[in-house]
XYZ file of C-alpha atoms in Angstrom:
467
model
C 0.000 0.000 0.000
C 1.120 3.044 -0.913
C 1.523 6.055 2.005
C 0.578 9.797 1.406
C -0.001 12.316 3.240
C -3.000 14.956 2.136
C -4.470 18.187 3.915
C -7.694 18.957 4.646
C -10.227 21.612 6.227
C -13.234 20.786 8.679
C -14.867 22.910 10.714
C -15.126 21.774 14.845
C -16.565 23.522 17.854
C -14.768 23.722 21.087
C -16.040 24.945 23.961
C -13.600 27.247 25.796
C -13.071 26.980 29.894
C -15.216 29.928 30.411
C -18.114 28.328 27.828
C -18.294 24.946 29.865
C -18.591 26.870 32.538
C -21.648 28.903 31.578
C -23.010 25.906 30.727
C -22.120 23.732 33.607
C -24.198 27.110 35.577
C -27.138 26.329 33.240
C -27.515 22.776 33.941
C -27.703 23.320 38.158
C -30.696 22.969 39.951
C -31.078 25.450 42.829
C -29.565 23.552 45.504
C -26.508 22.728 43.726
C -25.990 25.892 42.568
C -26.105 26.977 46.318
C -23.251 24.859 46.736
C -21.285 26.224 43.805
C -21.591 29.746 44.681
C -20.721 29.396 48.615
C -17.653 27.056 47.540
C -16.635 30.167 44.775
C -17.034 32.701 47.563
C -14.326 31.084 49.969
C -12.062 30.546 46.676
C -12.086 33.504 45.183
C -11.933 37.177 47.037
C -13.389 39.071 44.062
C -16.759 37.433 45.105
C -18.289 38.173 48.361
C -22.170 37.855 50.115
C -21.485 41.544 51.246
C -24.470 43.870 49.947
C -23.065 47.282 48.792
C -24.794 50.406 48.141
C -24.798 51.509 44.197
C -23.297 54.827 45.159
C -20.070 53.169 46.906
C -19.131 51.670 43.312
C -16.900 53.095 40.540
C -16.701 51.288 37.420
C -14.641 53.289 35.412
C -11.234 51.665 34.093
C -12.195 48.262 33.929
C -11.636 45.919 31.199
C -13.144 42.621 31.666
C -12.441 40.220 29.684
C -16.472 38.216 28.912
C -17.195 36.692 25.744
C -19.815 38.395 24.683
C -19.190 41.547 27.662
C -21.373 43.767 25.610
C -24.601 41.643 26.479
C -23.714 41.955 30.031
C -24.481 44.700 32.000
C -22.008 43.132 34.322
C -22.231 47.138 36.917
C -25.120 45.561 38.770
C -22.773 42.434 40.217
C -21.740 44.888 42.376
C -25.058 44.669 44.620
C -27.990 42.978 44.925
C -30.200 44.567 41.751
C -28.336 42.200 39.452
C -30.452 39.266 40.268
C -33.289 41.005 39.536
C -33.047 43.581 37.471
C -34.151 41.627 34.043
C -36.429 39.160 35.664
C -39.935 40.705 36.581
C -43.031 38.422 36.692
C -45.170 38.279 33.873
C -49.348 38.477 33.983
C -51.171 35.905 31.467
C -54.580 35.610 31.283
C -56.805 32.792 29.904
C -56.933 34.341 26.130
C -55.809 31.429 24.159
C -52.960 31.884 21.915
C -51.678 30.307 18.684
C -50.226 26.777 19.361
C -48.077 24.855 16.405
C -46.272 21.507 18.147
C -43.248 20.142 15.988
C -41.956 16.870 17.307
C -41.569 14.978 20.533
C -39.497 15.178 23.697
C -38.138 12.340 25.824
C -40.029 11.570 29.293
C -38.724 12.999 32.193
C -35.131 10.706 32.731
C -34.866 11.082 36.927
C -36.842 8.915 39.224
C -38.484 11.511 41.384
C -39.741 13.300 37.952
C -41.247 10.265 37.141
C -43.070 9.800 40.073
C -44.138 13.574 40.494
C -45.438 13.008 37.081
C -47.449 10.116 37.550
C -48.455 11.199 40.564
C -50.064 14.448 38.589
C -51.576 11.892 35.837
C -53.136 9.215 38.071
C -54.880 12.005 41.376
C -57.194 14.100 40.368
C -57.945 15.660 43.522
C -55.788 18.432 45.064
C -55.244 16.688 48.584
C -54.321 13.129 47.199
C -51.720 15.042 45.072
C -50.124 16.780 47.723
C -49.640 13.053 49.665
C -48.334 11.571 46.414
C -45.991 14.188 46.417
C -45.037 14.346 49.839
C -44.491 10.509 49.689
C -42.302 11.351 46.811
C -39.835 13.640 49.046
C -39.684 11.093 51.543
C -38.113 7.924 49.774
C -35.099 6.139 50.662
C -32.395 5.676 48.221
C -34.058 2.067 47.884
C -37.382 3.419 47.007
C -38.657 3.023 50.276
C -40.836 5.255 52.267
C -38.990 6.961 55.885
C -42.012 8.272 57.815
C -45.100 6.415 59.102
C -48.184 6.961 57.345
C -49.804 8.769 60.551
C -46.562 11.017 60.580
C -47.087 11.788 56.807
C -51.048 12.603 57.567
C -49.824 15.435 60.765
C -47.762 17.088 59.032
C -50.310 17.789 55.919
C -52.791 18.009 58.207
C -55.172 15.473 56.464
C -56.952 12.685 57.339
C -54.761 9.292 57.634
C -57.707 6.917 55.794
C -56.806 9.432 52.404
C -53.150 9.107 52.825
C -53.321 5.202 53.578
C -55.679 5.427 49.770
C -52.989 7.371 48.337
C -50.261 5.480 49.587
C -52.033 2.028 48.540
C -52.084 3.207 44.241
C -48.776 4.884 44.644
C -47.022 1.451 45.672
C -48.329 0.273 42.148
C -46.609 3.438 40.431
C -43.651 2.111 38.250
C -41.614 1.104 39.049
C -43.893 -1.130 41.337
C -43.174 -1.381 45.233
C -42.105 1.981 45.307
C -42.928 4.017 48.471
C -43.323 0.791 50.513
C -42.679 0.848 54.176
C -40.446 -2.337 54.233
C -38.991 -4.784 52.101
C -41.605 -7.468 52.789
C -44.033 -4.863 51.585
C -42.015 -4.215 48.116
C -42.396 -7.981 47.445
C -46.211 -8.692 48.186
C -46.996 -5.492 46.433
C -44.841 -7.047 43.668
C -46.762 -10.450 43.897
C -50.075 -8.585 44.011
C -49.151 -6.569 40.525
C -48.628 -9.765 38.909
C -51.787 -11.257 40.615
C -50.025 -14.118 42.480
C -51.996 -13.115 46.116
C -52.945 -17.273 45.849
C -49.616 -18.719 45.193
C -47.205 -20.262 47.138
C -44.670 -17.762 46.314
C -46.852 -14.674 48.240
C -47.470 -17.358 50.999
C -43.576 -17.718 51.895
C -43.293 -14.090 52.191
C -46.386 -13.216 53.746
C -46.159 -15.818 56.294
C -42.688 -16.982 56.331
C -40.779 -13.754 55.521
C -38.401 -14.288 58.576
C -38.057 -17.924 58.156
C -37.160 -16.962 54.151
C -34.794 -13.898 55.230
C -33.081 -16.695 57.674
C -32.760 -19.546 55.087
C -34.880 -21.453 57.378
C -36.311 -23.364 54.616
C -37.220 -27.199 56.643
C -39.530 -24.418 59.018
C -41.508 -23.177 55.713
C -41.802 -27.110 54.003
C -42.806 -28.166 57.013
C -45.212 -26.267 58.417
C -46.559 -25.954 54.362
C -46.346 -29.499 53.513
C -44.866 -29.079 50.221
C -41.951 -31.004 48.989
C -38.356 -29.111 48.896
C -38.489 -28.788 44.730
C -41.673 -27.168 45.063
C -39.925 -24.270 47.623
C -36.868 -23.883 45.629
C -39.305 -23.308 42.156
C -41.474 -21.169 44.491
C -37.992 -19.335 46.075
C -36.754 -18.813 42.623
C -39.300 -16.504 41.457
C -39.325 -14.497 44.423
C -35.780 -13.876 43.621
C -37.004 -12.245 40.312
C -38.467 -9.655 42.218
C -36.707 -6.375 43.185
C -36.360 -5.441 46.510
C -34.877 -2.231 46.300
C -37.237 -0.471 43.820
C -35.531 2.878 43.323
C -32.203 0.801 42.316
C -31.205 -0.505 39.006
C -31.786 1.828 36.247
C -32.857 4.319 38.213
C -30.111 4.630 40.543
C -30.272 6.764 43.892
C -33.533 8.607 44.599
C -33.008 12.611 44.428
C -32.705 14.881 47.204
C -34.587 17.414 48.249
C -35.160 19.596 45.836
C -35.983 23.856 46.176
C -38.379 24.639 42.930
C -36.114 27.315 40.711
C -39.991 28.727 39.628
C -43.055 30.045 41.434
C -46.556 30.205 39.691
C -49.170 32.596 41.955
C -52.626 32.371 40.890
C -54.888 35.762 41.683
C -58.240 35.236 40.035
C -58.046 34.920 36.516
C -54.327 36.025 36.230
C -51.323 33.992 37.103
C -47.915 34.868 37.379
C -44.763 33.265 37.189
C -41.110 34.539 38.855
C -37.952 33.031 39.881
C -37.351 31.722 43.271
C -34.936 34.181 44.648
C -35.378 33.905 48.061
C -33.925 31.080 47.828
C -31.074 32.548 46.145
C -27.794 32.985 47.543
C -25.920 36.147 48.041
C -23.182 36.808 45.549
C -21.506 39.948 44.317
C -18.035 41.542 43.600
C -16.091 42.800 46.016
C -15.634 46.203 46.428
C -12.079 45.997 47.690
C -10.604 43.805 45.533
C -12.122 45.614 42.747
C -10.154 48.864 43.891
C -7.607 46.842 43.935
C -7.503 45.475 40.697
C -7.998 48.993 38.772
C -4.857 50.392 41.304
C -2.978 47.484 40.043
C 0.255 49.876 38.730
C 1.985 49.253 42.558
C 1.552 45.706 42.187
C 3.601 43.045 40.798
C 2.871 40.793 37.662
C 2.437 38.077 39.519
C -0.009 39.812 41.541
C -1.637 41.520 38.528
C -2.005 38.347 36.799
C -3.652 36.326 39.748
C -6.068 39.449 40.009
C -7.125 39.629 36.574
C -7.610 35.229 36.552
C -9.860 36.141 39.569
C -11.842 38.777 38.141
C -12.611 37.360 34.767
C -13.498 33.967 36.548
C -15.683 36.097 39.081
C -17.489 37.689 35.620
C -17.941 34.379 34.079
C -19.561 32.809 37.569
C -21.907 36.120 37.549
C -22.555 35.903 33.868
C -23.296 32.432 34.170
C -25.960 32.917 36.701
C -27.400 35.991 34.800
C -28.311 34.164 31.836
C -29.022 30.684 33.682
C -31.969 33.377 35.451
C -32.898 34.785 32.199
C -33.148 31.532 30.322
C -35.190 29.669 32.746
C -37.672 32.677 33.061
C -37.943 33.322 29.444
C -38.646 29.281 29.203
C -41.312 29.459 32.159
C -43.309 31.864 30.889
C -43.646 30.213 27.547
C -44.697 27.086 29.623
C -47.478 28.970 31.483
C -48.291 31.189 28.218
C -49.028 27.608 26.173
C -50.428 25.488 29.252
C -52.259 27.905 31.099
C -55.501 26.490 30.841
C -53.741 23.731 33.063
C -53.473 25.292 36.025
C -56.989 26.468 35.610
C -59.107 22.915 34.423
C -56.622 20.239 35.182
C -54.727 17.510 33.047
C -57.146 17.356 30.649
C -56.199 21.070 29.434
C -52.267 20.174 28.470
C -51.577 20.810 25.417
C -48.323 19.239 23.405
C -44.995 21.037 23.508
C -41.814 20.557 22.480
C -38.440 21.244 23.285
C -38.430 23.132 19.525
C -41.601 25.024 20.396
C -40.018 26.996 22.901
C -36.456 27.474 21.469
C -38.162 28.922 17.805
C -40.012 31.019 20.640
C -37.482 32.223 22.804
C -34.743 32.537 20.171
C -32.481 29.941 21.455
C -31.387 26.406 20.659
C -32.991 23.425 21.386
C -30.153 21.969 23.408
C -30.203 25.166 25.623
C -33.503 24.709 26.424
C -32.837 21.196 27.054
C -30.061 22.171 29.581
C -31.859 24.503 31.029
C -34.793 22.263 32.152
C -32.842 19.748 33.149
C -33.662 18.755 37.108
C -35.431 22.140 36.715
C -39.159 22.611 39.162
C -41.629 24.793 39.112
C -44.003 25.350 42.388
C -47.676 26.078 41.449
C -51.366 26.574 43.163
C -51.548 22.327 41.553
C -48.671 21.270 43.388
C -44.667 20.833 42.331
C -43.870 19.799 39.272
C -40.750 19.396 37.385
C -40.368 21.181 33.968
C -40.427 18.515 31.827
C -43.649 17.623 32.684
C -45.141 20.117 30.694
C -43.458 18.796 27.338
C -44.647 15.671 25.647
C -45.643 14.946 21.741
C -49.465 15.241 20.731
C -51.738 13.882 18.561
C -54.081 15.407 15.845
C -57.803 14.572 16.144
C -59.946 14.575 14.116
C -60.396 18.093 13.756
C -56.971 18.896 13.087
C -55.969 19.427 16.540
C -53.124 18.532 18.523
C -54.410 16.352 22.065
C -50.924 16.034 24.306
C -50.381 12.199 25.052
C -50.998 12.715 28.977
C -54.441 14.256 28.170
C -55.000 10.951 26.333
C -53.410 8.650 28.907
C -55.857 10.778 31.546
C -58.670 10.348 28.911
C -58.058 6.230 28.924
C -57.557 6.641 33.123
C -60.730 7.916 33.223
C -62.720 5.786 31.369
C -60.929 2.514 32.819
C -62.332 3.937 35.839
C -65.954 4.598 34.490
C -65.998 0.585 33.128
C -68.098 -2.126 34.119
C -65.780 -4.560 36.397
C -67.618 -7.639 35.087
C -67.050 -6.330 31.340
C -63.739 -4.334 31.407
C -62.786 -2.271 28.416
C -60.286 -4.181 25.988
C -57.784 -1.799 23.962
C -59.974 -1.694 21.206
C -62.857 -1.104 23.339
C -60.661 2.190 24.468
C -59.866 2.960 20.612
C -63.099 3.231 19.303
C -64.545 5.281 22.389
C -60.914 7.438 21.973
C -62.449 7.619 18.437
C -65.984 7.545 18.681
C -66.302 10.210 22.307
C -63.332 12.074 21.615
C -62.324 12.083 17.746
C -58.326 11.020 18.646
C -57.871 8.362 16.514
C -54.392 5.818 17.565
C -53.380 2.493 17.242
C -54.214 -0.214 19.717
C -50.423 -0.618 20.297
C -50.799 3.034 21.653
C -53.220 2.109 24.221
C -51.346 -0.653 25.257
C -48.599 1.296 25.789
C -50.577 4.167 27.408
C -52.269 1.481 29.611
C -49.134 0.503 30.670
C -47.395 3.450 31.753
C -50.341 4.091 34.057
C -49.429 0.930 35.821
C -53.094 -0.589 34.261
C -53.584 -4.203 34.120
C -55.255 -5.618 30.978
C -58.957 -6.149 30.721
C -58.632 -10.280 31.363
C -56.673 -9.367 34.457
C -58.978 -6.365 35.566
C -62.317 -8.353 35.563
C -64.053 -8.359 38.459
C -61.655 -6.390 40.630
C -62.865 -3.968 42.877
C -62.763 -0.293 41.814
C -63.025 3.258 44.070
């Protein structure tokens, strides 16, 4: 084989120091954004939590050295008007606007948005949502739940038979066992979701769990009267079942979490703002900033760890500037488009997409997508994170787009309404999707709709028992 050698051009993007960390700023949630400021504060002396007055600043002579400095009004670091100063809250009413959906978004990716979201699709009312979420909060990193049931009830201030309701669906949320108080509970609510309550398998744990923890397996044959091949085939599907429900390919629960937005309803009008209160002090430092434009008596040494300071103290402040002014611009294009949400429920969301709000905003879709990530909003319905609002939709017959949780709430609802006796098939469900409310899908669909909602098929929903 002959060996050459040959030039050629290609374009490549790199993202400089001070880009990955503007973006690294974007990605935070509130609480670990906390933790990045307070750690920045003790590291670097051009940031303090000191509040100065605007007429103790100068800010002639200074250079600093931002990327795109001219976007920046970067005088208000100085005191505590920066955070604020672009971000007012915005007024919507319940005109309806023009609505164009483009193409689908993935379902929320953490655990805890998962269950806040099915939590939201499967309660309707406004007290059974607030438990759901609560329970959510409280998991282990296993899944399980850390506060009694009458515990959970006191400090909501509700009656314990509706939390012990709640908390007996939201063991069934996926994935199933969840929000269990015990290990022996994960695995008979297991059993129960694959409607083994009569086999020998929910026996041993219901009735032998400490004999089956022990390996005290001559105690269960015995006292069972079954031979020891029919305990090992009965042990062996138990271990098939997951103990630690929040594990596996979910990983580690999340931790508490402070919402980043706050939705206020007053009559007709809501309103939507950052969570600053929450929000950490940080500004420059007026000493170090005299400093650094007296810097002719200092050294180059000195001058050059100054101006590294500075220009990382900029790109910190910058960071959080447009990490604010991102996720506000994004939230009120969420409660522009799903307004009528807050107002009438589930049944009211409308599709959106990830490209929806970056064509509306002016930014890129992968911005967005950063800058919802681990992202929550706290409204008059309860806490939800930001993806929830985003999912594809589907045209009805009329030519408009129905968002797929309105349809999975739509199939909820009339699983509910069913006969017990004669349950609803999926193409019962098509044709009255079809038929009552003009969205026409596949049966696949449903399935898969069913599913998600943690629904059993019709053949295993006949005759069960329904609220």
């Amino acid at each position: 084989m002959k060996q050459k050698l040959e030039t050629s051009l290609r374009q490549e993007i790199k993202l400089t120091p001070q880009l990955l960390t503007l973006v690294k700023i974007l990605q935070l949630p509130l609480l670990e954004l906390q933790q990045v400021i307070t750690n920045e504060i003790e590291q670097n002396p051009f940031l303090t939590d000191d509040i100065l007055e605007e007429e103790d600043v100068s800010y002639e002579e200074v250079e600093p050295e931002l990327p795109l400095k001219d976007e920046i009004d970067y005088e208000y670091f100085f005191h505590d008007e920066w955070k604020k100063a672009s971000l007012p809250s915005e007024r919507y009413n319940r005109e309806d606007e023009e609505f164009d959906p483009i193409s689908n978004v993935e379902e929320p990716e953490n655990l805890q948005d998962y269950l806040l979201t099915q939590s939201h699709i499967f309660f309707d009312d406004p007290d059974e949502i607030k438990i759901a979420e609560e329970i959510t909060f409280s998991l282990s990193d296993d899944g399980l739940l850390e506060i009694s049931l009458s515990e959970l009830a006191e400090n909501l201030k509700l009656p314990l038979e509706k939390v012990e309701y709640v908390h007996s669906k939201y063991k069934f949320f996926e994935p199933v066992g969840i929000g269990s108080r015990s290990v022996q509970e994960v695995l008979l609510t297991q059993l129960e979701n694959q409607k083994k309550e009569e086999t020998l398998e929910y026996r041993i744990i219901k009735e032998f769990y400490e004999e089956f923890l022990t390996n005290k397996l001559y105690i269960i044959e015995n006292k069972l009267k079954i031979t020891r091949s029919k305990l090992e085939k009965a042990l062996e599907s138990i271990k098939s079942l997951n103990p630690k429900p929040a594990n596996g390919v979910w990983g580690k629960s999340t931790d508490y979490i402070i919402p980043d937005v706050i939705v206020e309803q007053r009559g007709e009008e809501l309103y939507v703002s950052l969570n600053l209160q929450s929000f950490p002090e940080v500004h420059l430092s007026k000493s170090y900033f005299d400093m650094y434009k007296n810097k002719e008596n200092l050294s180059q040494e000195e001058k050059r760890f100054l101006k590294n300071k500075f220009n990382a103290a900029l790109f910190l402040l910058e960071g959080i500037y447009r990490r604010n002014n991102t996720l506000l611009k994004i939230s009120e294009r969420i409660i522009a488009v799903q307004k009528d949400f807050f107002f009438n429920g589930i049944s009211s969301l409308k599709p959106l997409t990830l490209s929806d709000i970056a064509g509306h905003i002016g930014m890129h879709e992968a911005t967005v997508s950063r800058a919802i990530e681990n992202k929550y909003m706290d409204t008059p319905s309860g806490i939800f994170p930001l993806k929830f609002f985003f999912s594809k939709g589907v045209k009805n017959n009329s030519g408009f787009e129905v968002s797929n949780k309105n349809i999975m709430n739509i199939i909820k609802e009339e699983i509910e309404k069913e006969d017990p006796n004669n349950p609803y098939s999926d193409l019962d469900l098509v044709k009255i999707l079809e038929e009552k409310y003009s969205i026409k899908i596949a049966r696949r669909t449903v399935a898969k709709y069913r599913e998600n909602l943690n629904i059993l098929p019709s053949s295993k929903r006949k005759g069960t028992l329904r609220r």
